[in-house]
Coordinates of C-alpha atoms in Angstrom, one line a residue:
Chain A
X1 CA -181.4 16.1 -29.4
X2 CA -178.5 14.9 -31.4
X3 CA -176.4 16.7 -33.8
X4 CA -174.3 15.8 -36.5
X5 CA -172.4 12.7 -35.2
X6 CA -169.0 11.6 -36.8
X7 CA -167.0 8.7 -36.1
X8 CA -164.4 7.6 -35.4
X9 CA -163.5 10.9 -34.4
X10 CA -159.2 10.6 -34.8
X11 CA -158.2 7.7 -37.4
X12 CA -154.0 6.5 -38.1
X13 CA -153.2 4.9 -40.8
X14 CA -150.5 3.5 -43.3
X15 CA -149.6 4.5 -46.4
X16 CA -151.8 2.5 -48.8
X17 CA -154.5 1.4 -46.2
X18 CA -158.5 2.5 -46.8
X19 CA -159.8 5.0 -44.0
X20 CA -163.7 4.7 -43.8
X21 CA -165.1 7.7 -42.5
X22 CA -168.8 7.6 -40.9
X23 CA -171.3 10.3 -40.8
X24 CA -174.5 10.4 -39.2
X25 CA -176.9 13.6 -39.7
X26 CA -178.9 15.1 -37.6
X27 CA -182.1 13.2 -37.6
X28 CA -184.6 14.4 -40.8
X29 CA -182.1 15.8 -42.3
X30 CA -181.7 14.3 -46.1
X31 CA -179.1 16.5 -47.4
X32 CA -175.3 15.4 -46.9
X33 CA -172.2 17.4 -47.2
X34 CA -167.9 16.5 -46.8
X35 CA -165.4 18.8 -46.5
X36 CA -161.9 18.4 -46.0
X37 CA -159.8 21.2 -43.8
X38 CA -156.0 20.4 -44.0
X39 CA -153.7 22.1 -41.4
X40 CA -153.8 26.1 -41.2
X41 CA -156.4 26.1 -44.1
X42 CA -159.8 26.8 -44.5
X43 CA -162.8 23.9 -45.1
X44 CA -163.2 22.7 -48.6
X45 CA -166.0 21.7 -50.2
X46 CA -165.7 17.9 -51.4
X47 CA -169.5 16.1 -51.9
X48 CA -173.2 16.7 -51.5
X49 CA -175.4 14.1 -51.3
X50 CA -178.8 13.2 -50.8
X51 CA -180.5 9.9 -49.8
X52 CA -178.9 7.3 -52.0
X53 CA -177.9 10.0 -54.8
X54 CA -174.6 11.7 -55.5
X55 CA -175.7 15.1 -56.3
X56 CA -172.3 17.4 -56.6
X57 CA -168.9 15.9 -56.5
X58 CA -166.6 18.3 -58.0
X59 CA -164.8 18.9 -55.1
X60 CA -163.7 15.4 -54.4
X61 CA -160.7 14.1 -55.9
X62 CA -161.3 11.9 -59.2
X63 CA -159.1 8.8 -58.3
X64 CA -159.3 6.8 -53.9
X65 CA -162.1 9.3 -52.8
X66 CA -165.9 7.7 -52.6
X67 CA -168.8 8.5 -51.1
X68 CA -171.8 7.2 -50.5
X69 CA -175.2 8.2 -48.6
X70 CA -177.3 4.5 -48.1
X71 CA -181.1 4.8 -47.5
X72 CA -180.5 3.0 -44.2
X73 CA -176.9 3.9 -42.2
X74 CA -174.6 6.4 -41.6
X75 CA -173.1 8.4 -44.8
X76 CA -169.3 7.2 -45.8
X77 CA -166.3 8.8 -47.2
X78 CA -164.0 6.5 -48.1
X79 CA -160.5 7.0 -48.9
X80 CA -158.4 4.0 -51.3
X81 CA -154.8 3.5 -50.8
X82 CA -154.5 6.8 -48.9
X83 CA -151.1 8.8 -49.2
X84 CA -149.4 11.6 -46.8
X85 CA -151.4 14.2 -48.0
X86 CA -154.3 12.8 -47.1
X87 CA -154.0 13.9 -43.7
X88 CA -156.4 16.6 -42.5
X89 CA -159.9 16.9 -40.5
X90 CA -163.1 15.6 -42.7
X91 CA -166.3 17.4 -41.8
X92 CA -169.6 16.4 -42.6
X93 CA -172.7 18.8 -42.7
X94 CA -176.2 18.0 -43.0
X95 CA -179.0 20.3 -43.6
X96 CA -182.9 19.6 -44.1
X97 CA -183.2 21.0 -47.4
X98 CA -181.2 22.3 -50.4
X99 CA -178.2 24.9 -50.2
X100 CA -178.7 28.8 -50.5
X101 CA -181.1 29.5 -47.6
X102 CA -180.6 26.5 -45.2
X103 CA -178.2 25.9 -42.2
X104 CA -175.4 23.6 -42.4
X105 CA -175.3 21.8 -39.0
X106 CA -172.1 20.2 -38.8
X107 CA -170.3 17.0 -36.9
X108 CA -167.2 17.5 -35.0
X109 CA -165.1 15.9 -37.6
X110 CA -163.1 12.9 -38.0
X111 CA -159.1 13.9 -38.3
X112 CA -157.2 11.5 -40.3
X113 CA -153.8 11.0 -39.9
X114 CA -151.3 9.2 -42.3
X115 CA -147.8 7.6 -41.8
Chain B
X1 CA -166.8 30.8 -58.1
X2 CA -167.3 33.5 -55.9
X3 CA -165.2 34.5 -53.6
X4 CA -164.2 36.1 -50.3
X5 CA -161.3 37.9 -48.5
X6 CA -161.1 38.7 -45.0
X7 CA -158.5 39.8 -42.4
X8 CA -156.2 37.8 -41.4
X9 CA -156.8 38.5 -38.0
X10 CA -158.5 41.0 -35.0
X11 CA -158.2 41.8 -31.7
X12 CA -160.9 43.3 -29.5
X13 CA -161.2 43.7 -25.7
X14 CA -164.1 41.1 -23.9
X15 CA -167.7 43.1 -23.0
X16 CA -166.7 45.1 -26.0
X17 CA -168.4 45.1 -29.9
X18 CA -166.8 43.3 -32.8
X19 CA -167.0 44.4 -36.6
X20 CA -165.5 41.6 -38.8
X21 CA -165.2 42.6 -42.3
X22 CA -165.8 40.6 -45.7
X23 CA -165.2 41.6 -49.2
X24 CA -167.3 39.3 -51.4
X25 CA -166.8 42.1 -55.1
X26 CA -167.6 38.9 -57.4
X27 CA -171.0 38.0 -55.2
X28 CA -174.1 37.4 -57.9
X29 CA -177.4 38.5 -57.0
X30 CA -179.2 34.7 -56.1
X31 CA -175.9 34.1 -53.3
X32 CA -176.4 34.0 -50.2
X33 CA -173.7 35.5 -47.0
X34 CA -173.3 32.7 -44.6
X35 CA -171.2 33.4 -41.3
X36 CA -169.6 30.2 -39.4
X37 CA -167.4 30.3 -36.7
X38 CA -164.9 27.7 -35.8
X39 CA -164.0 27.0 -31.9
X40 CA -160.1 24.9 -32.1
X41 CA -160.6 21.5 -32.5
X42 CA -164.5 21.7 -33.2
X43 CA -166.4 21.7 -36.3
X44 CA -168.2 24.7 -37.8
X45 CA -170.9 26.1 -36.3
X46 CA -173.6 28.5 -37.9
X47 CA -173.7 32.3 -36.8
X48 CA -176.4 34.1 -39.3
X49 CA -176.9 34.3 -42.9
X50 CA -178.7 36.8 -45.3
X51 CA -178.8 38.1 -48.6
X52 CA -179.5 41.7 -49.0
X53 CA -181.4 43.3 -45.9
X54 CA -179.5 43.3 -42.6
X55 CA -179.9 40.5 -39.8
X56 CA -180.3 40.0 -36.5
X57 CA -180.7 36.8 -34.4
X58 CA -179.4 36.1 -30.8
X59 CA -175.5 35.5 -31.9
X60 CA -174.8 37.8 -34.0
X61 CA -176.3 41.1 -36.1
X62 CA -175.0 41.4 -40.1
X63 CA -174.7 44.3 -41.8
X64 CA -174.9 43.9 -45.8
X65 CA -173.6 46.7 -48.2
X66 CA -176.3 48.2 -50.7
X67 CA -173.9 47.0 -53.2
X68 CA -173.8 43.7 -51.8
X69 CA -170.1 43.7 -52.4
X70 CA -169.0 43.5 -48.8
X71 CA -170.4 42.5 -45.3
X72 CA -170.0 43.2 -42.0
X73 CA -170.7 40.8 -38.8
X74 CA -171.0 42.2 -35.5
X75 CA -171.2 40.6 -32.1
X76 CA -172.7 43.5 -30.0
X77 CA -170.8 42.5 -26.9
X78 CA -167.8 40.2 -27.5
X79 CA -166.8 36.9 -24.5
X80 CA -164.3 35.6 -24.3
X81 CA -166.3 32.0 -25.7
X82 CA -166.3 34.0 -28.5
X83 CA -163.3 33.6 -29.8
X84 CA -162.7 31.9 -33.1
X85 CA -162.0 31.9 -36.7
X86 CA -164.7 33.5 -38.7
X87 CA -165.4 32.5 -41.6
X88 CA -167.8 34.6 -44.5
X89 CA -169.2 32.4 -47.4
X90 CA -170.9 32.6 -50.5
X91 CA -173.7 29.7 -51.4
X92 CA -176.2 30.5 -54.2
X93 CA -179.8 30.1 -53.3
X94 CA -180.4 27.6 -56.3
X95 CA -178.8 24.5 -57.4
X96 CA -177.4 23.8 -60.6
X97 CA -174.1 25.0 -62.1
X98 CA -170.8 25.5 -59.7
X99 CA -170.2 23.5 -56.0
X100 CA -173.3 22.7 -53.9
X101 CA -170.9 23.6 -50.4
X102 CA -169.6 26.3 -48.5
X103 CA -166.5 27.4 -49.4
X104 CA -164.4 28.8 -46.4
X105 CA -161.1 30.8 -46.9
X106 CA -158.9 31.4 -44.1
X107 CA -161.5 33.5 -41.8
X108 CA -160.3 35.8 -39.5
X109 CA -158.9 34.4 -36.3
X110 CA -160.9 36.5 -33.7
X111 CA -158.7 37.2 -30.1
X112 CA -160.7 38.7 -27.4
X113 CA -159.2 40.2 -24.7
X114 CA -160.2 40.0 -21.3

């Protein structure tokens, strides 16, 4: 009975390096969500997506940030060229259907840290 | 955008109930009240939702103003597993227009007692 799996689940890197980050939902579940939680905050919204669809991005940063949900595979947040303030724990969510009235099951979270 | 303001922090002795407070004045009448709790070092986890009568499940009871302008969670009989940062969020039950996530603000870091 798997949950939400995330990996890896701590990632370093440079200044100016890519960070992939890999979410898995829990399995049936077609509905994809990233946030971002940076030290002493609370979680922030980022994405939503669906099976190969983008639905809501406003939360993500216009410029480095990207995220994708293949029919087959994990989902991916992928950070360009990443930068100091990058640094903070990414969440995923996944839910079996849309907002409002469904549970958000989410993954233990991936904590990025930049040097 | 809909908002939320809790306390900062509470304290309550273990075996004993809880009454975390959330002040939601800008909620709208399709949003929903979602409860998560965060455990340090773990990701959110789900406590109880509703939207305008009162809930109960087997974590937690919530306690929605007539108004729906505040809530109120309540764990009947507080452990100390239970303590956490508790967060109150607003999601509409419709898409379209505004973010599709939950938007947390700083909870209220629950310390139980023993």
């Amino acid at each position: 009975n798997a949950g939400v799996m995330q990996n890896p689940r701590h990632l370093v890197r440079r200044r100016g390096q890519e960070a992939r980050l890999r979410c898995s939902p829990v399995k049936g579940h077609s509905h994809v969500y990233w946030y971002r939680q940076l030290p002493e905050e609370g979680l922030k919204f980022m994405v939503y997506l669906q099976k190969e669809n983008i639905i809501d991005e406003s939360g993500m940063p216009k410029e480095r940030f990207s995220a994708e949900f293949p029919k087959e595979g994990p989902s991916i947040l992928r950070i360009q060229q990443v930068v100091r303030g990058d640094s903070a724990a990414y969440f995923c969510a996944s839910s079996p259907a849309q907002r409002g009235t469904d549970t958000q099951y989410f993954g233990p979270g991936t904590r990025l840290t930049v040097l | 955008d809909a908002k939320t303001t809790q306390p900062n922090s509470m304290e309550s002795n273990e075996e004993e109930p809880v009454h975390l407070p959330c002040n939601h004045s800008t909620i709208s009448g399709t949003d929903y009240i979602h409860w998560y709790r965060q455990l340090p070092s773990q990701g959110p986890e789900y406590v109880i939702h509703g939207l305008t009568s009162n809930v109960n499940n087997r974590m937690a009871s919530l306690a929605i103003a007539e108004d729906r302008k505040s809530s109120t969670l309540i764990l009947h009989r507080a452990t100390l597993r239970d303590a956490a940062v508790y967060y109150c969020s607003l999601l509409p039950s419709n898409s379209g227009g505004g973010a599709d996530g939950l938007t947390f603000g700083k909870g209220t870091h629950l310390i139980i007692q023993p």
